[in-house]
Tab-separated table of C-alpha atoms and ligand atoms in Angstrom:
chain	number	residue	atom	x	y	z
I	1	MET	CA	141.526	192.961	-76.723
I	2	ARG	CA	145.013	191.660	-77.447
I	3	ALA	CA	145.759	190.544	-81.006
I	4	VAL	CA	148.778	189.377	-82.993
I	5	ARG	CA	149.113	191.647	-86.010
I	6	VAL	CA	150.998	191.326	-89.279
I	7	ILE	CA	152.448	194.792	-89.878
I	8	GLU	CA	154.878	194.073	-92.710
I	9	LEU	CA	155.712	190.964	-94.737
I	10	THR	CA	159.216	190.286	-93.377
I	11	GLY	CA	158.611	187.112	-91.339
I	12	PRO	CA	157.471	186.195	-87.805
I	13	LYS	CA	159.823	188.636	-86.038
I	14	ALA	CA	157.850	191.563	-87.453
I	15	LEU	CA	154.632	190.467	-85.721
I	16	GLU	CA	153.254	192.899	-83.147
I	17	VAL	CA	151.012	192.089	-80.192
I	18	VAL	CA	148.741	195.077	-79.637
I	19	GLU	CA	145.474	196.177	-78.041
I	20	ILE	CA	142.780	196.709	-80.667
I	21	GLU	CA	138.985	197.018	-80.807
I	22	GLU	CA	137.048	193.779	-80.628
I	23	PRO	CA	135.648	192.713	-84.010
I	24	ALA	CA	131.884	192.775	-84.662
I	25	ALA	CA	130.104	189.733	-86.104
I	26	GLY	CA	128.102	190.005	-89.339
I	27	SER	CA	124.716	188.425	-89.936
I	28	ASP	CA	126.087	184.977	-90.769
I	29	GLU	CA	128.986	184.960	-88.318
I	30	LEU	CA	129.747	183.873	-84.759
I	31	LEU	CA	131.582	186.001	-82.196
I	32	VAL	CA	133.904	183.720	-80.201
I	33	ASP	CA	135.921	184.224	-77.023
I	34	VAL	CA	139.120	182.518	-78.117
I	35	ARG	CA	140.696	180.138	-75.606
I	36	ALA	CA	143.355	178.648	-77.902
I	37	ALA	CA	144.504	179.139	-81.510
I	38	GLY	CA	146.277	176.650	-83.761
I	39	VAL	CA	149.621	177.594	-85.318
I	40	SER	CA	150.145	176.285	-88.848
I	41	PHE	CA	152.543	176.476	-91.770
I	42	PRO	CA	150.277	178.763	-93.816
I	43	GLU	CA	150.625	181.448	-91.093
I	44	LEU	CA	154.401	181.218	-91.310
I	45	LEU	CA	154.156	181.722	-95.071
I	46	GLN	CA	151.652	184.570	-94.587
I	47	THR	CA	154.101	186.514	-92.406
I	48	ARG	CA	156.388	186.580	-95.466
I	49	GLY	CA	153.652	187.227	-98.025
I	50	GLN	CA	154.385	183.806	-99.536
I	51	TYR	CA	150.994	182.157	-99.044
I	52	GLN	CA	148.516	181.856	-101.925
I	53	LEU	CA	145.939	183.846	-99.942
I	54	LYS	CA	147.275	187.414	-99.826
I	55	ILE	CA	145.895	189.788	-97.189
I	56	GLU	CA	147.067	193.393	-97.093
I	57	PRO	CA	148.728	194.285	-93.714
I	58	PRO	CA	147.971	195.360	-91.080
I	59	TYR	CA	145.728	192.451	-90.111
I	60	THR	CA	145.282	189.916	-87.303
I	61	LEU	CA	146.938	186.575	-88.093
I	62	GLY	CA	145.518	183.124	-87.333
I	63	GLY	CA	143.399	180.605	-89.214
I	64	GLU	CA	141.901	178.315	-86.577
I	65	LEU	CA	140.757	178.449	-82.998
I	66	ALA	CA	138.761	176.905	-80.205
I	67	GLY	CA	136.696	178.890	-77.734
I	68	VAL	CA	133.300	179.743	-76.349
I	69	VAL	CA	130.603	181.377	-78.479
I	70	ARG	CA	129.622	184.810	-77.198
I	71	ALA	CA	127.075	185.693	-79.886
I	72	ALA	CA	125.380	183.738	-82.670
I	73	PRO	CA	122.809	184.682	-85.313
I	74	ALA	CA	119.169	183.773	-84.569
I	75	GLY	CA	118.279	180.298	-85.794
I	76	SER	CA	121.897	179.135	-85.664
I	77	GLU	CA	122.496	175.520	-84.618
I	78	ILE	CA	125.289	176.832	-82.389
I	79	ALA	CA	124.306	178.995	-79.393
I	80	PRO	CA	126.093	181.415	-77.034
I	81	GLY	CA	127.975	179.410	-74.412
I	82	ASP	CA	128.769	176.487	-76.757
I	83	ARG	CA	132.367	175.280	-76.961
I	84	VAL	CA	133.444	175.360	-80.615
I	85	THR	CA	136.308	174.606	-82.946
I	86	ALA	CA	136.370	176.977	-85.914
I	87	PHE	CA	138.223	177.981	-89.047
I	88	ALA	CA	138.930	181.679	-89.670
I	89	PRO	CA	139.660	181.713	-93.416
I	90	PHE	CA	140.795	185.331	-93.598
I	91	GLY	CA	142.737	185.456	-90.322
I	92	GLY	CA	141.774	186.838	-86.924
I	93	ALA	CA	142.285	183.742	-84.744
I	94	PHE	CA	145.418	184.969	-82.902
I	95	ALA	CA	143.348	187.262	-80.685
I	96	GLU	CA	141.224	187.204	-77.556
I	97	VAL	CA	138.012	187.577	-79.557
I	98	ALA	CA	137.404	186.448	-83.133
I	99	VAL	CA	134.690	186.362	-85.758
I	100	VAL	CA	134.192	183.199	-87.837
I	101	PRO	CA	131.696	182.176	-90.535
I	102	ARG	CA	128.913	180.210	-88.844
I	103	TRP	CA	129.253	177.314	-91.308
I	104	MET	CA	132.956	176.950	-90.478
I	105	ALA	CA	132.362	176.385	-86.744
I	106	PHE	CA	131.457	173.078	-85.118
I	107	ARG	CA	130.724	172.024	-81.571
I	108	LEU	CA	133.924	170.868	-79.907
I	109	PRO	CA	133.468	167.246	-78.771
I	110	ASP	CA	133.383	167.111	-74.937
I	111	ALA	CA	136.346	164.752	-74.882
I	112	LEU	CA	138.643	167.408	-76.404
I	113	SER	CA	140.275	170.341	-74.595
I	114	PHE	CA	140.344	173.824	-76.116
I	115	GLU	CA	143.995	173.334	-77.029
I	116	GLN	CA	143.174	170.096	-78.821
I	117	GLY	CA	140.274	171.891	-80.487
I	118	ALA	CA	142.676	174.550	-81.781
I	119	GLY	CA	144.517	171.873	-83.754
I	120	TYR	CA	141.449	170.034	-84.890
I	121	LEU	CA	139.596	171.813	-87.619
I	122	MET	CA	142.063	172.415	-90.412
I	123	ASN	CA	144.341	169.425	-89.894
I	124	TYR	CA	141.721	166.760	-89.288
I	125	HIS	CA	139.406	167.999	-92.026
I	126	THR	CA	142.395	168.136	-94.398
I	127	ALA	CA	143.452	164.601	-93.448
I	128	HIS	CA	139.895	163.301	-93.869
I	129	PHE	CA	139.427	165.063	-97.226
I	130	ALA	CA	142.812	163.826	-98.492
I	131	LEU	CA	142.479	160.233	-97.334
I	132	ALA	CA	138.781	159.417	-97.561
I	133	ARG	CA	137.659	161.559	-100.494
I	134	ARG	CA	140.732	162.164	-102.655
I	135	ALA	CA	142.744	158.952	-102.113
I	136	ALA	CA	139.734	156.684	-101.350
I	137	LEU	CA	141.675	154.923	-98.581
I	138	ARG	CA	139.990	151.621	-97.712
I	139	ALA	CA	140.007	149.539	-94.527
I	140	GLY	CA	142.857	147.032	-94.585
I	141	GLU	CA	145.095	149.137	-96.877
I	142	THR	CA	148.527	150.413	-95.839
I	143	LEU	CA	148.924	154.186	-95.471
I	144	LEU	CA	152.335	155.871	-95.284
I	145	VAL	CA	152.466	159.343	-93.687
I	146	HIS	CA	155.411	161.700	-94.234
I	147	GLY	CA	156.089	164.362	-91.565
I	148	ALA	CA	154.234	161.955	-89.275
I	149	ALA	CA	154.967	163.841	-86.038
I	150	GLY	CA	153.744	167.176	-87.421
I	151	GLY	CA	150.315	168.795	-87.329
I	152	THR	CA	148.823	167.322	-90.499
I	153	GLY	CA	150.933	164.167	-90.052
I	154	THR	CA	149.556	163.220	-86.618
I	155	ALA	CA	146.050	164.005	-87.918
I	156	ALA	CA	146.597	161.733	-90.946
I	157	ILE	CA	147.784	158.897	-88.698
I	158	GLN	CA	144.635	159.120	-86.583
I	159	VAL	CA	142.177	159.577	-89.452
I	160	GLY	CA	143.922	156.692	-91.265
I	161	LYS	CA	143.375	154.484	-88.213
I	162	GLY	CA	139.770	155.691	-88.044
I	163	LEU	CA	139.312	154.567	-91.658
I	164	GLY	CA	140.712	151.127	-90.801
I	165	ALA	CA	144.164	151.378	-92.416
I	166	ARG	CA	147.519	150.068	-91.209
I	167	VAL	CA	149.657	153.202	-90.772
I	168	VAL	CA	153.413	153.646	-91.264
I	169	GLY	CA	154.897	157.010	-90.229
I	170	VAL	CA	158.094	158.585	-91.616
I	171	VAL	CA	159.986	160.931	-89.243
I	172	SER	CA	163.444	162.484	-88.791
I	173	SER	CA	164.280	161.977	-85.077
I	174	ASP	CA	163.799	159.793	-81.985
I	175	GLU	CA	161.574	162.409	-80.379
I	176	LYS	CA	159.378	162.561	-83.478
I	177	GLU	CA	159.264	158.767	-83.608
I	178	ARG	CA	157.820	158.732	-80.076
I	179	VAL	CA	155.201	161.311	-81.059
I	180	ALA	CA	154.150	159.385	-84.193
I	181	ARG	CA	153.842	156.139	-82.210
I	182	ALA	CA	151.861	157.855	-79.465
I	183	ALA	CA	149.567	159.315	-82.136
I	184	GLY	CA	148.761	155.759	-83.225
I	185	ALA	CA	151.191	154.767	-86.016
I	186	ASP	CA	151.578	150.980	-86.274
I	187	GLU	CA	155.161	151.348	-87.507
I	188	VAL	CA	157.583	154.253	-87.783
I	189	VAL	CA	160.563	154.484	-90.157
I	190	ARG	CA	163.276	157.130	-90.403
I	191	SER	CA	163.444	159.609	-93.257
I	192	GLU	CA	167.256	159.715	-93.398
I	193	GLY	CA	167.592	155.947	-93.985
I	194	ASP	CA	166.196	153.618	-96.614
I	195	TRP	CA	162.634	154.272	-95.496
I	196	ARG	CA	161.145	152.834	-98.683
I	197	THR	CA	162.592	149.362	-98.073
I	198	ALA	CA	161.753	149.560	-94.372
I	199	ALA	CA	158.131	150.479	-95.132
I	200	GLY	CA	157.559	148.013	-98.012
I	201	PRO	CA	154.961	148.690	-100.726
I	202	VAL	CA	152.152	150.984	-99.610
I	203	ASP	CA	148.680	151.693	-101.000
I	204	VAL	CA	148.381	155.373	-100.078
I	205	ILE	CA	150.950	158.060	-99.210
I	206	PHE	CA	150.014	161.289	-97.392
I	207	ASP	CA	152.718	163.814	-98.302
I	208	PRO	CA	152.968	167.250	-96.648
I	209	VAL	CA	156.777	167.328	-97.234
I	210	GLY	CA	157.426	166.992	-101.009
I	211	GLY	CA	160.984	167.852	-102.077
I	212	ALA	CA	163.686	165.258	-102.588
I	213	ARG	CA	161.847	162.289	-101.115
I	214	PHE	CA	158.966	162.539	-103.585
I	215	ASP	CA	160.690	160.314	-106.193
I	216	GLU	CA	161.170	157.555	-103.642
I	217	SER	CA	157.544	157.944	-102.606
I	218	VAL	CA	156.379	157.298	-106.168
I	219	ARG	CA	158.545	154.139	-106.181
I	220	ALA	CA	157.098	153.064	-102.821
I	221	LEU	CA	153.541	152.817	-104.155
I	222	ALA	CA	152.062	149.344	-104.675
I	223	PRO	CA	150.208	148.753	-107.986
I	224	GLU	CA	147.127	151.022	-108.063
I	225	GLY	CA	148.624	153.039	-105.193
I	226	ARG	CA	147.787	156.728	-104.646
I	227	LEU	CA	150.103	159.513	-103.483
I	228	VAL	CA	148.181	162.488	-102.159
I	229	VAL	CA	150.031	165.817	-102.256
I	230	ILE	CA	149.373	168.056	-99.218
I	231	GLY	CA	152.245	170.548	-99.089
I	232	PHE	CA	155.949	171.202	-99.511
I	233	THR	CA	157.551	171.816	-96.130
I	234	GLU	CA	160.929	170.724	-97.476
I	235	GLY	CA	160.799	173.777	-99.708
I	236	THR	CA	160.950	172.428	-103.271
I	237	ILE	CA	158.030	171.419	-105.468
I	238	PRO	CA	158.734	168.058	-107.120
I	239	SER	CA	157.605	166.847	-110.545
I	240	VAL	CA	156.857	163.401	-111.917
I	241	ALA	CA	157.424	161.772	-115.312
I	242	VAL	CA	153.923	160.592	-116.091
I	243	ASN	CA	155.100	157.408	-117.835
I	244	ARG	CA	155.873	156.133	-114.338
I	245	LEU	CA	152.203	156.441	-113.470
I	246	LEU	CA	151.299	154.206	-116.430
I	247	PHE	CA	153.661	151.350	-115.663
I	248	ARG	CA	152.132	150.432	-112.324
I	249	ASN	CA	148.724	152.097	-112.605
I	250	ILE	CA	149.533	154.546	-109.834
I	251	SER	CA	148.114	158.032	-109.181
I	252	VAL	CA	149.485	161.311	-107.864
I	253	ILE	CA	146.556	163.320	-106.480
I	254	GLY	CA	146.250	166.849	-105.117
I	255	ALA	CA	144.287	167.671	-101.957
I	256	GLY	CA	143.631	171.371	-101.338
I	257	TRP	CA	141.161	171.413	-98.467
I	258	GLY	CA	140.540	175.166	-98.232
I	259	HIS	CA	139.351	175.620	-101.808
I	260	PHE	CA	137.112	172.582	-101.613
I	261	ALA	CA	135.633	173.539	-98.237
I	262	PHE	CA	134.602	176.954	-99.531
I	263	GLU	CA	132.649	175.460	-102.390
I	264	HIS	CA	131.064	172.613	-100.393
I	265	PRO	CA	129.870	173.760	-96.953
I	266	GLU	CA	127.600	170.713	-96.619
I	267	TYR	CA	130.625	168.440	-97.017
I	268	LEU	CA	132.305	170.126	-94.015
I	269	ALA	CA	129.361	169.172	-91.799
I	270	GLU	CA	129.472	165.581	-93.068
I	271	VAL	CA	133.177	165.288	-92.245
I	272	ALA	CA	132.679	166.938	-88.832
I	273	ALA	CA	130.179	164.166	-87.996
I	274	ASP	CA	132.548	161.421	-89.151
I	275	LEU	CA	135.407	162.947	-87.130
I	276	GLU	CA	133.160	163.023	-84.066
I	277	ARG	CA	132.617	159.300	-84.573
I	278	MET	CA	136.412	158.851	-84.687
I	279	VAL	CA	136.826	160.887	-81.473
I	280	ALA	CA	134.211	158.708	-79.747
I	281	ALA	CA	135.920	155.536	-81.018
I	282	GLY	CA	139.248	156.765	-79.603
I	283	HIS	CA	141.075	157.094	-82.946
I	284	VAL	CA	141.128	160.885	-83.008
I	285	ASP	CA	142.803	162.564	-80.030
I	286	PRO	CA	144.726	165.628	-81.318
I	287	VAL	CA	148.367	165.800	-80.238
I	288	VAL	CA	149.289	169.159	-78.718
I	289	GLY	CA	153.017	169.887	-78.824
I	290	ARG	CA	154.434	173.147	-77.587
I	291	ARG	CA	152.035	175.717	-76.199
I	292	TYR	CA	152.755	179.425	-75.981
I	293	PRO	CA	150.896	182.467	-74.668
I	294	LEU	CA	149.507	184.732	-77.417
I	295	GLU	CA	152.400	187.190	-76.937
I	296	ARG	CA	154.868	184.539	-78.127
I	297	ALA	CA	153.284	183.850	-81.522
I	298	ALA	CA	156.590	184.654	-83.244
I	299	ASP	CA	158.378	181.929	-81.213
I	300	ALA	CA	155.672	179.444	-82.151
I	301	LEU	CA	156.115	180.220	-85.857
I	302	ALA	CA	159.914	179.999	-85.486
I	303	ASP	CA	159.439	176.431	-84.189
I	304	LEU	CA	157.625	175.485	-87.380
I	305	ASP	CA	160.293	177.187	-89.462
I	306	GLY	CA	163.037	175.362	-87.548
I	307	ARG	CA	161.342	171.953	-88.005
I	308	ARG	CA	160.786	171.693	-84.243
I	309	GLY	CA	157.020	171.219	-84.289
I	310	LEU	CA	155.683	168.119	-82.521
I	311	GLY	CA	151.982	167.538	-83.117
I	312	LYS	CA	150.157	170.849	-83.131
I	313	ILE	CA	151.672	174.045	-81.744
I	314	VAL	CA	149.039	176.186	-80.019
I	315	LEU	CA	148.691	179.664	-78.539
I	316	TYR	CA	146.548	180.207	-75.475
I	317	THR	CA	144.852	183.442	-74.493
I	318	GLY	CA	144.315	182.995	-70.740
I	319	GLU	CA	146.196	181.424	-67.852
I	320	GLU	CA	144.706	177.974	-68.395
I	321	SER	CA	142.942	177.170	-71.627
I	322	GLY	CA	142.077	173.569	-70.635
F	1	LIG	N1	146.587	170.803	-98.757
F	1	LIG	C1	145.941	171.310	-97.729
F	1	LIG	O1	144.727	171.472	-97.760
F	1	LIG	C2	146.714	171.694	-96.507
F	1	LIG	C3	146.087	171.903	-95.274
F	1	LIG	C4	146.866	172.172	-94.136
F	1	LIG	C5	148.263	172.283	-94.285
F	1	LIG	N2	148.819	172.115	-95.525
F	1	LIG	C6	150.282	172.170	-95.730
F	1	LIG	O2	150.850	170.996	-95.185
F	1	LIG	C7	152.202	171.243	-94.831
F	1	LIG	C8	152.468	170.677	-93.439
F	1	LIG	O3	151.780	171.406	-92.450
F	1	LIG	P1	151.902	170.955	-90.932
F	1	LIG	O4	150.997	171.851	-90.158
F	1	LIG	O5	151.751	169.473	-90.818
F	1	LIG	O6	153.429	171.333	-90.622
F	1	LIG	P2	154.375	170.749	-89.436
F	1	LIG	O7	153.577	170.457	-88.235
F	1	LIG	O8	155.522	171.696	-89.338
F	1	LIG	O9	154.899	169.368	-90.029
F	1	LIG	C9	155.605	169.300	-91.227
F	1	LIG	C10	156.681	168.219	-91.181
F	1	LIG	O10	157.462	168.355	-92.379
F	1	LIG	C11	158.730	167.772	-92.152
F	1	LIG	N3	159.789	168.535	-92.812
F	1	LIG	C12	160.661	168.035	-93.696
F	1	LIG	N4	161.507	168.974	-94.115
F	1	LIG	C13	161.189	170.112	-93.447
F	1	LIG	C14	161.721	171.437	-93.449
F	1	LIG	N5	162.776	171.758	-94.223
F	1	LIG	N6	161.149	172.368	-92.647
F	1	LIG	C15	160.078	172.062	-91.876
F	1	LIG	N7	159.527	170.801	-91.838
F	1	LIG	C16	160.087	169.845	-92.629
F	1	LIG	C17	158.925	167.710	-90.638
F	1	LIG	O11	158.953	166.338	-90.276
F	1	LIG	P3	160.337	165.523	-90.157
F	1	LIG	O12	161.294	166.413	-89.421
F	1	LIG	O13	159.931	164.317	-89.389
F	1	LIG	O14	160.735	165.253	-91.576
F	1	LIG	C18	157.672	168.348	-90.048
F	1	LIG	O15	157.229	167.668	-88.889
F	1	LIG	C19	152.394	172.756	-94.981
F	1	LIG	O16	153.050	173.009	-96.211
F	1	LIG	C20	150.991	173.301	-95.014
F	1	LIG	O17	150.914	174.521	-95.734
F	1	LIG	C21	148.086	171.823	-96.622
């Protein structure tokens, strides 16, 4: 099978697409024919050895996928032939065949294509964990989403709508504004302007960007507001003077989905069911941006690096992943 391999930790250009043996599934794993794989920031960081999870090269890159189950353990709730969306925590998704833990795979709702399914598991579970569990977002509250046209950003818009919030997106260009609106944002403001005044006070902020705008985000919170930290695509990790949290009874909260998911498999299933409800209600409809064949994984990662991602960037393995 073809697979995208990390050979050395010098960035996306060093990736190699090679023919290797198909992997074999263990007793609690599914073997999946991959139709599409999701491309995410952690993979970009992994190609440089900068991600918290360190895997020794050579290895097959890729953390999430959608495809058709080829083999499943006896007694599994998922059977051969099922369409699934799955998380591959230790890589392996950028390949024609992958192995995933059985508890990290869920049936792909019929309404979603494989490419949508490739951008579904990590981003939508992260958005749900961050907004519903960590920030306790309530119906009727205002949610502000930074990086609102990106992978986690579009997911946060849709999960926020599914939870009954009014959603304001923050983006850096006209094209990204169109994507955030199409994803479901009620309002969109521009990051280069006075976005805080344009947005008004907000109850919850979903922040995958960090960096310089973090200070303004803290100021943008209404009394008892919550800022949930997702990542730092801008590159710098901000800090906060905690006296500012006291004055207005505001909170800065971390949301690290991967660590939590590993310790709480039953919670994953609960969220999968709630997301299915949101798909059926029309709130969740993953936004697929650029799509590349497997061979062009390095170009896909360069898009993320160059801030050109719109919605989720995906790789497909066949002619038509559908
Ligand atoms: N905590 C968790 O559990 C968890 C889970 C998944 C991902 N993450 C993290 O979340 C972050 C976002 O992931 P994503 O998949 O949403 O990425 P993405 O699709 O590339 O979106 C990130 C957004 O960040 C903004 N941005 C601002 N400055 C940037 C810069 N210098 N370079 C690149 N983007 C910049 C861009 O929006 P504008 O151009 O509109 O500003 C971009 O659309 C990553 O750090 C990832 O590791 C965390």
